[in-house]
Coordinates of N, CA, C and O in Angstrom, one line a residue:
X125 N 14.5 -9.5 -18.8 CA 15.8 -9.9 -19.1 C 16.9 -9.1 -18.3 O 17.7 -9.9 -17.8
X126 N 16.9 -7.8 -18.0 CA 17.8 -6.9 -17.4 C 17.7 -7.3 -16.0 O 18.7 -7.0 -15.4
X127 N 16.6 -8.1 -15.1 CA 16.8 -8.7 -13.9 C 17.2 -10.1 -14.0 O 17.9 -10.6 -13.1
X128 N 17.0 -10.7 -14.8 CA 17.8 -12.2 -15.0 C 19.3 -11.5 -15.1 O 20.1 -12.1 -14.4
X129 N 19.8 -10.5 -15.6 CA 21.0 -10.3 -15.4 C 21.6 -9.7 -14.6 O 22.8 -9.7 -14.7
X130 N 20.8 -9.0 -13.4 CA 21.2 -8.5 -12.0 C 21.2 -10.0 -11.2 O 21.8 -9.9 -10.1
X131 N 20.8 -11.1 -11.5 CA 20.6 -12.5 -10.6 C 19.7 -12.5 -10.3 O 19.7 -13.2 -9.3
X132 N 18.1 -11.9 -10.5 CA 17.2 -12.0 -9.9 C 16.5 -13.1 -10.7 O 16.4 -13.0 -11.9
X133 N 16.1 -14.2 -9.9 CA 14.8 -15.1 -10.0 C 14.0 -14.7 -11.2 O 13.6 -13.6 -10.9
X134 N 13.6 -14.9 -12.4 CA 12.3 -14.5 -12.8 C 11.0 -15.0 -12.3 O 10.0 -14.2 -12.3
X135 N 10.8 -16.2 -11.7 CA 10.1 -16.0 -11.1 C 9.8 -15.1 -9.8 O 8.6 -14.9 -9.6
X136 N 10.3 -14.8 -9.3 CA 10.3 -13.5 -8.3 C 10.0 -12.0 -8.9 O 9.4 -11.1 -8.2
X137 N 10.7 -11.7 -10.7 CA 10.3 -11.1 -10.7 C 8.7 -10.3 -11.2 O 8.3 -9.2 -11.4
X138 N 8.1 -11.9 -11.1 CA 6.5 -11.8 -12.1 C 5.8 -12.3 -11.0 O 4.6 -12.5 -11.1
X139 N 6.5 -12.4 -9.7 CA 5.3 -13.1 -8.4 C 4.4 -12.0 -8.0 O 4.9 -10.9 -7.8
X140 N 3.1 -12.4 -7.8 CA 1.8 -11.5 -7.0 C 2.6 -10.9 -6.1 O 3.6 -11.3 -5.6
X141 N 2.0 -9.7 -6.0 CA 2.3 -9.1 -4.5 C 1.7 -9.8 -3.3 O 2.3 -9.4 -2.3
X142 N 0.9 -10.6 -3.1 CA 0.2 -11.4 -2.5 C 1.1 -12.3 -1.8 O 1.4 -12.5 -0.7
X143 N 1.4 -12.9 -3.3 CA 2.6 -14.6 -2.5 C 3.8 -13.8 -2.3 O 4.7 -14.3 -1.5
X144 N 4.3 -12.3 -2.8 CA 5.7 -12.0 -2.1 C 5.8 -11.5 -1.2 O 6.8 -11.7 -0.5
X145 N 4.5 -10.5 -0.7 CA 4.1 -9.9 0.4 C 4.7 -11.4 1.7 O 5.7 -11.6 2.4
X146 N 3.3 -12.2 1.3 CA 3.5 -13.4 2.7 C 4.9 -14.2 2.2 O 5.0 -15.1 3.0
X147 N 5.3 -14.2 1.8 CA 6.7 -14.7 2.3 C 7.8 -13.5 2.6 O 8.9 -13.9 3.1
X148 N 7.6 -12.5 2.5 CA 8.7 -11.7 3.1 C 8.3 -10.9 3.9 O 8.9 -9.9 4.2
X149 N 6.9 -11.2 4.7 CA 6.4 -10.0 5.3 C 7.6 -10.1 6.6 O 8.5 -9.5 6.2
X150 N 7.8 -10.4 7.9 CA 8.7 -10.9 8.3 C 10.0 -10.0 8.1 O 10.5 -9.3 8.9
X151 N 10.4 -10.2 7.1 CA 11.5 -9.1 6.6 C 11.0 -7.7 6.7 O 11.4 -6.8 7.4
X152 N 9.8 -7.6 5.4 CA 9.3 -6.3 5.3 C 9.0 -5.2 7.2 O 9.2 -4.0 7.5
X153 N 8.5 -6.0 7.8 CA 8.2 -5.6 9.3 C 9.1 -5.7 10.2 O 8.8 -5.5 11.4
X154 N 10.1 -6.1 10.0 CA 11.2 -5.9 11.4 C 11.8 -4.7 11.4 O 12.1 -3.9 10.5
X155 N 12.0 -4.5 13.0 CA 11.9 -3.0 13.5 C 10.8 -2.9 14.2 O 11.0 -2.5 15.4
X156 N 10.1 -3.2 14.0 CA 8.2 -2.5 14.4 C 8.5 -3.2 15.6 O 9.2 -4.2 15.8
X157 N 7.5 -2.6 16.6 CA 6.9 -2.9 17.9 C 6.0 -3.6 17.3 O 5.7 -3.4 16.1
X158 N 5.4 -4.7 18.3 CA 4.0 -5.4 18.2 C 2.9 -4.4 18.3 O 1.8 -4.8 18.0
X159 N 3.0 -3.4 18.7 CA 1.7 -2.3 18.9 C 1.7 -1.8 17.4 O 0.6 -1.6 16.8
X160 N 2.6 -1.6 16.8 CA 2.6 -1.1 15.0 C 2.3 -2.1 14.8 O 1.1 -2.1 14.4
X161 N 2.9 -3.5 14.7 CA 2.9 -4.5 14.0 C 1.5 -5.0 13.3 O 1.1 -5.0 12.1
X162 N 1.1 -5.4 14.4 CA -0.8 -6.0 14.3 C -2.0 -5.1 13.7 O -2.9 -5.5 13.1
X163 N -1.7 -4.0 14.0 CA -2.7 -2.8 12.9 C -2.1 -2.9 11.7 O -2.9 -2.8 10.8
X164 N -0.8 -3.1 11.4 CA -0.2 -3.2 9.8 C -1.0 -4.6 9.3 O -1.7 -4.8 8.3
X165 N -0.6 -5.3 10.2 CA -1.3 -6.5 9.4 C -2.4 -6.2 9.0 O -2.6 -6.0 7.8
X166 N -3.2 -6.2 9.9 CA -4.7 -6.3 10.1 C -5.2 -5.6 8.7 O -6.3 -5.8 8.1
X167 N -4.1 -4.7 8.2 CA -4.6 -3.7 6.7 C -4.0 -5.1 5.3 O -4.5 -5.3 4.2
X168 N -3.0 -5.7 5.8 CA -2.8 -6.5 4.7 C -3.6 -7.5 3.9 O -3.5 -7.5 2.6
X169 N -4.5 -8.4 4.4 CA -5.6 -9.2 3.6 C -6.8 -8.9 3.9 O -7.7 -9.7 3.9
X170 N -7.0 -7.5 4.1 CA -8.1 -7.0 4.2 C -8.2 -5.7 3.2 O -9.2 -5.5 2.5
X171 N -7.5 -5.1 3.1 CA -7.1 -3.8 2.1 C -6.5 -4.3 1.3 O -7.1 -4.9 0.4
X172 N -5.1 -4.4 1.3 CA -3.9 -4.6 -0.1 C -4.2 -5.4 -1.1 O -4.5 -5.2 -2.3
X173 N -4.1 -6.9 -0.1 CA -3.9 -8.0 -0.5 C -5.5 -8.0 -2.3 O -5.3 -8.3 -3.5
X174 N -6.8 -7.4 -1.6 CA -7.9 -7.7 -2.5 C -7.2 -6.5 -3.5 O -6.6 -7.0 -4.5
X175 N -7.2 -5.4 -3.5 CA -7.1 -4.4 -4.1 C -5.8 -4.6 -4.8 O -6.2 -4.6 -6.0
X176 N -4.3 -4.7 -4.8 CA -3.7 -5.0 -5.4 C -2.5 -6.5 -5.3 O -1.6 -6.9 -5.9
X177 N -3.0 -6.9 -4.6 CA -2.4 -8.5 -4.7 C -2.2 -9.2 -5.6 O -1.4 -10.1 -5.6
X178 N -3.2 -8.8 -6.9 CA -3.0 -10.1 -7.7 C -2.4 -9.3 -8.9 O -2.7 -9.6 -10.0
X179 N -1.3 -8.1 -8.5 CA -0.7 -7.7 -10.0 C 0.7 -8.0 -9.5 O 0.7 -8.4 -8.3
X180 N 1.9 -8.0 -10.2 CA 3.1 -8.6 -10.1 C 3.8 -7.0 -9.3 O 3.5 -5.9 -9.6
X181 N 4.5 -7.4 -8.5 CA 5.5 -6.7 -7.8 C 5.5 -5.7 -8.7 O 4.9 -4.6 -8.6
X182 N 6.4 -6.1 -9.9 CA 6.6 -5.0 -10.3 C 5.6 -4.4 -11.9 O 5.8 -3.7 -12.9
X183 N 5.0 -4.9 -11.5 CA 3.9 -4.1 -12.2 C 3.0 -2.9 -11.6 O 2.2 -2.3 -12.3
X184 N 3.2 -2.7 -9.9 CA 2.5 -2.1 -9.2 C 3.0 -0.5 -9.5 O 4.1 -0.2 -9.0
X185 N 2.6 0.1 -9.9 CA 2.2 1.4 -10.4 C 1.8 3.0 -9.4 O 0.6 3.1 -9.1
X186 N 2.7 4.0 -9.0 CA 1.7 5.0 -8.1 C 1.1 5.5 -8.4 O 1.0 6.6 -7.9
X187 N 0.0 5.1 -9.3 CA -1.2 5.4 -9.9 C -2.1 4.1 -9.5 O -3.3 4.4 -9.6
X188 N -2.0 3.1 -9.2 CA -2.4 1.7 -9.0 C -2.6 2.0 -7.3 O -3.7 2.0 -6.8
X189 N -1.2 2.1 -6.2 CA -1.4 2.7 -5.1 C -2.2 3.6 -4.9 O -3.0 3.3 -3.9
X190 N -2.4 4.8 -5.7 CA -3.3 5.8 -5.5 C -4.9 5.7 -5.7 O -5.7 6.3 -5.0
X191 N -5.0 4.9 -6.6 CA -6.2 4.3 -6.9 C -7.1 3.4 -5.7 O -8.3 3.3 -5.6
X192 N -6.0 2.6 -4.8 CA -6.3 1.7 -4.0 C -6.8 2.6 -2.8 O -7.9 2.5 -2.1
X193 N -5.9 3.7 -2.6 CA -5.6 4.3 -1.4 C -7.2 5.1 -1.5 O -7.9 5.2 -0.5
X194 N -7.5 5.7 -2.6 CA -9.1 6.4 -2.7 C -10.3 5.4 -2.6 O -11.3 5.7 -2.1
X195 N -10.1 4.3 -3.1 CA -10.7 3.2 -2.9 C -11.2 3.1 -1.5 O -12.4 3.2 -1.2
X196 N -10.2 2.7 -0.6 CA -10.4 2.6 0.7 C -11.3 3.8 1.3 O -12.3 3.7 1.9
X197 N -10.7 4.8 1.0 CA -11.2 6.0 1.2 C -12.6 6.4 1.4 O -13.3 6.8 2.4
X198 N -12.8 6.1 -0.3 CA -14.3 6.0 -0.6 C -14.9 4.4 0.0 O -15.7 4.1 -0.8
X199 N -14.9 3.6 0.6 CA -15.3 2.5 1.6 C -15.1 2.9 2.6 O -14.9 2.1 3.6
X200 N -15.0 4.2 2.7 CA -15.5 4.4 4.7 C -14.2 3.9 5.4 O -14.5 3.9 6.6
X201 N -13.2 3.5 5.4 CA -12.3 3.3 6.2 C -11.6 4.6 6.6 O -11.2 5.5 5.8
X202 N -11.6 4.9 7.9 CA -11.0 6.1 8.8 C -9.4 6.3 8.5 O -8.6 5.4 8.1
X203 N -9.3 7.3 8.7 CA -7.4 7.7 8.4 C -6.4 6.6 9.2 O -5.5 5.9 8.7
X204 N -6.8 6.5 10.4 CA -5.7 5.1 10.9 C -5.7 4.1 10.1 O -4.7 3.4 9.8
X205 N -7.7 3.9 9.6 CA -6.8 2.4 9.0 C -6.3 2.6 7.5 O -6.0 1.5 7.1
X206 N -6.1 3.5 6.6 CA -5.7 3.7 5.5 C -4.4 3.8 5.9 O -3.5 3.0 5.5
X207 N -4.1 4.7 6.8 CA -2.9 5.2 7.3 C -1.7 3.5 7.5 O -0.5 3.6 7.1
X208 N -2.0 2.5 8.1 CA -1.5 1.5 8.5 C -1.4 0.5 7.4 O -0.3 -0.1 7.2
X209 N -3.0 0.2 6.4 CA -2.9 -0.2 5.4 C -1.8 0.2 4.5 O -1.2 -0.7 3.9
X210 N -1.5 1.2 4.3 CA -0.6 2.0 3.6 C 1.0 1.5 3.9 O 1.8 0.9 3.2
X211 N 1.3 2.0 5.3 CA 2.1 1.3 6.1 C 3.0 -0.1 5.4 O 4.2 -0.1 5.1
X212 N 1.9 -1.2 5.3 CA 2.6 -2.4 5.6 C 2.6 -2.4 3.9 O 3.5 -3.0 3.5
X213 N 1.9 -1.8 3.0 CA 2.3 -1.8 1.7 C 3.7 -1.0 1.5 O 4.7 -1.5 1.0
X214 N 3.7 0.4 2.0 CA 5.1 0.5 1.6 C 6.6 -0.2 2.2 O 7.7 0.1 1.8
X215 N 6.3 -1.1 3.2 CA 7.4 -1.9 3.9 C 7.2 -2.8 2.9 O 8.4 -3.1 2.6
X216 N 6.4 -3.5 2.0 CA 6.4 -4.9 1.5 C 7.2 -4.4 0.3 O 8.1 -5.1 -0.2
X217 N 6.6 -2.9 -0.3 CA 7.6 -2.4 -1.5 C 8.6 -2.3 -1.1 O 9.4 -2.9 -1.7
X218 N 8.9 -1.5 0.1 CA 10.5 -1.0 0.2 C 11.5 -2.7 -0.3 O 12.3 -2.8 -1.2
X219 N 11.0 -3.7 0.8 CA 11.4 -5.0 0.2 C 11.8 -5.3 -0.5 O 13.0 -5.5 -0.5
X220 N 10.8 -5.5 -1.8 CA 11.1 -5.3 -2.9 C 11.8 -4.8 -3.6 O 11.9 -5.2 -4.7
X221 N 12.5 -3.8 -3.1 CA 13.3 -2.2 -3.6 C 14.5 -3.2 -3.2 O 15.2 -3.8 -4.1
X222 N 14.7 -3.2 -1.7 CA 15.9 -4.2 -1.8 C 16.1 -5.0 -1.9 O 17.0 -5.5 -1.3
X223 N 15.2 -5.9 -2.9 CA 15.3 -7.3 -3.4 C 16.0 -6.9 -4.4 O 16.9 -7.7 -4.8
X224 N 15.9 -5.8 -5.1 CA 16.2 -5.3 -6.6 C 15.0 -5.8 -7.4 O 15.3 -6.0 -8.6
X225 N 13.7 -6.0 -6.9 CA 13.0 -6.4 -8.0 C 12.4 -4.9 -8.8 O 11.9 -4.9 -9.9
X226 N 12.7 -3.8 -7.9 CA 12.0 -2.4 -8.3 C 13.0 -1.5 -7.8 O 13.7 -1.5 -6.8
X227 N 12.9 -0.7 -8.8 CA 13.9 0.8 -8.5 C 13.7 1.6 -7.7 O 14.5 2.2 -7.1
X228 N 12.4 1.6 -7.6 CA 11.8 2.7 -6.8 C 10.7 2.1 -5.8 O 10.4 0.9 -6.1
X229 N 9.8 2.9 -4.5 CA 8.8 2.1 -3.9 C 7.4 3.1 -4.5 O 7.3 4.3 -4.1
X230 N 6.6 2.5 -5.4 CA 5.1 3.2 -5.8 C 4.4 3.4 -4.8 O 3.3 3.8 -5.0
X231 N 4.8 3.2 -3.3 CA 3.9 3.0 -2.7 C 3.6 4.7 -1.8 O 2.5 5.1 -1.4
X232 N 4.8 5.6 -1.8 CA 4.8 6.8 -1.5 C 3.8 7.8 -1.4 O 3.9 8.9 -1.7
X233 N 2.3 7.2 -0.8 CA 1.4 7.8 -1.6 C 1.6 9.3 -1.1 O 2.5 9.4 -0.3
X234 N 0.8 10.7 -1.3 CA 1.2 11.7 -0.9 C -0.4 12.3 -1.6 O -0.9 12.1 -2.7
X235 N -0.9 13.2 -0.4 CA -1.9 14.2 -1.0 C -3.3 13.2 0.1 O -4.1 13.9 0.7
X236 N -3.4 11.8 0.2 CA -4.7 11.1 0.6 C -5.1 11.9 1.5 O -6.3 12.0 1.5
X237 N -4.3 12.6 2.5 CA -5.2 13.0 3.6 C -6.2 14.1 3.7 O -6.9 14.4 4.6
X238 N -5.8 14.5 2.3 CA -6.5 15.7 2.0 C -7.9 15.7 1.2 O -8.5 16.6 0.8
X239 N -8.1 13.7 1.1 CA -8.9 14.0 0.6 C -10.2 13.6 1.5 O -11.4 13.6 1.1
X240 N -9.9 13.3 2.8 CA -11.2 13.2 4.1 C -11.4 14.6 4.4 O -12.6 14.8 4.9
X241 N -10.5 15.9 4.2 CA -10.8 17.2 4.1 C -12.0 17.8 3.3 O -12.9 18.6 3.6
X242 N -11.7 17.2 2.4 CA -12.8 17.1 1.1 C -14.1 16.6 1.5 O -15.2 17.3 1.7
X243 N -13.9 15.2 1.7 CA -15.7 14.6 2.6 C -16.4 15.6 3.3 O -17.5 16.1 3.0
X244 N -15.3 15.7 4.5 CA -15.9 16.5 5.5 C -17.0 17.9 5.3 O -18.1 18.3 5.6
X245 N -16.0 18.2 4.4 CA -16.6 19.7 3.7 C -17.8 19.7 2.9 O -18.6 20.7 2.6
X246 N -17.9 18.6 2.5 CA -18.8 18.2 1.5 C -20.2 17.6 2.6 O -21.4 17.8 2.3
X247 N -19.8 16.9 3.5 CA -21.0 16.7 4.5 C -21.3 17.5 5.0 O -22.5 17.6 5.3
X248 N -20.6 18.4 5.2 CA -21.1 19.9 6.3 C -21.2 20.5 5.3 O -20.3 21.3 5.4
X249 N -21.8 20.7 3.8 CA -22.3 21.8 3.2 C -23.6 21.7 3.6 O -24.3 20.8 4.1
X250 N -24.1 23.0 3.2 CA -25.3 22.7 2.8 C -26.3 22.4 1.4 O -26.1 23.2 0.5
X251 N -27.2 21.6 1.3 CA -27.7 21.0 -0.3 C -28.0 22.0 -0.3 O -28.5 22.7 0.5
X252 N -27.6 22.3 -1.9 CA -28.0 23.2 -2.9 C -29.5 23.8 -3.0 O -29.9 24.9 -3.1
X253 N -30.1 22.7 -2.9 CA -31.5 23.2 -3.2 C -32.4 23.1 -1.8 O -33.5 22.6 -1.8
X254 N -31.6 24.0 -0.6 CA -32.5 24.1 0.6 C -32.8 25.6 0.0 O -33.5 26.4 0.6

């Protein structure tokens, strides 16, 4: 109700991140060089889109982001491509942000990099029971 009375769409404000991502990507990515551009993609229907596409804009959560972002993590994806994945999600939020569909961008994640620190550490131990 409180965005029906800013003028926002309700349908816009209950759309997948999925169908709002692809119709505003375009917006969300201007600025970018084509050398950014195409690695952001390349993270959007391959990371985002399965992981959190099919919850509503604004239902996306930085607990929901965070969750995704370990996800990838734990699937073996290297720091660039989380890094980029990450990328074109927080442009599709910022979007959002100034669509007015969201106050804030969830997508801020902070702390991930620290957790391939962790892997590493954990492969280069040695097993307990040598």
């Amino acid at each position: 109700m409180a965005a029906a009375l800013r003028g926002i769409d309700p349908e816009a404000h209950t759309q997948p991140l999925a169908a709002y991502g692809n119709a505003n990507m375009r917006l969300a990515l201007r600025g970018l060089e084509p050398k950014t551009t195409d690695p952001c993609l390349a993270g959007w229907p391959l990371r985002v889109v399965p992981s959190l596409g099919h919850l509503p804009v604004t239902g996306i959560s930085n607990g929901a982001v965070d969750r995704s972002v370990y996800g990838w993590i734990a699937d073996g994806y290297g720091r660039s491509t989380v890094k980029n994945s990450l990328a074109v999600l927080v442009r599709v939020m910022e979007q959002a942000r100034r669509d007015g569909l969201i106050e804030t961008n969830p997508a801020y994640a902070r702390g991930w990099q620290s957790e391939y620190s962790k892997a590493e550490d954990e492969l280069d131990a040695p097993a307990p029971w040598r």
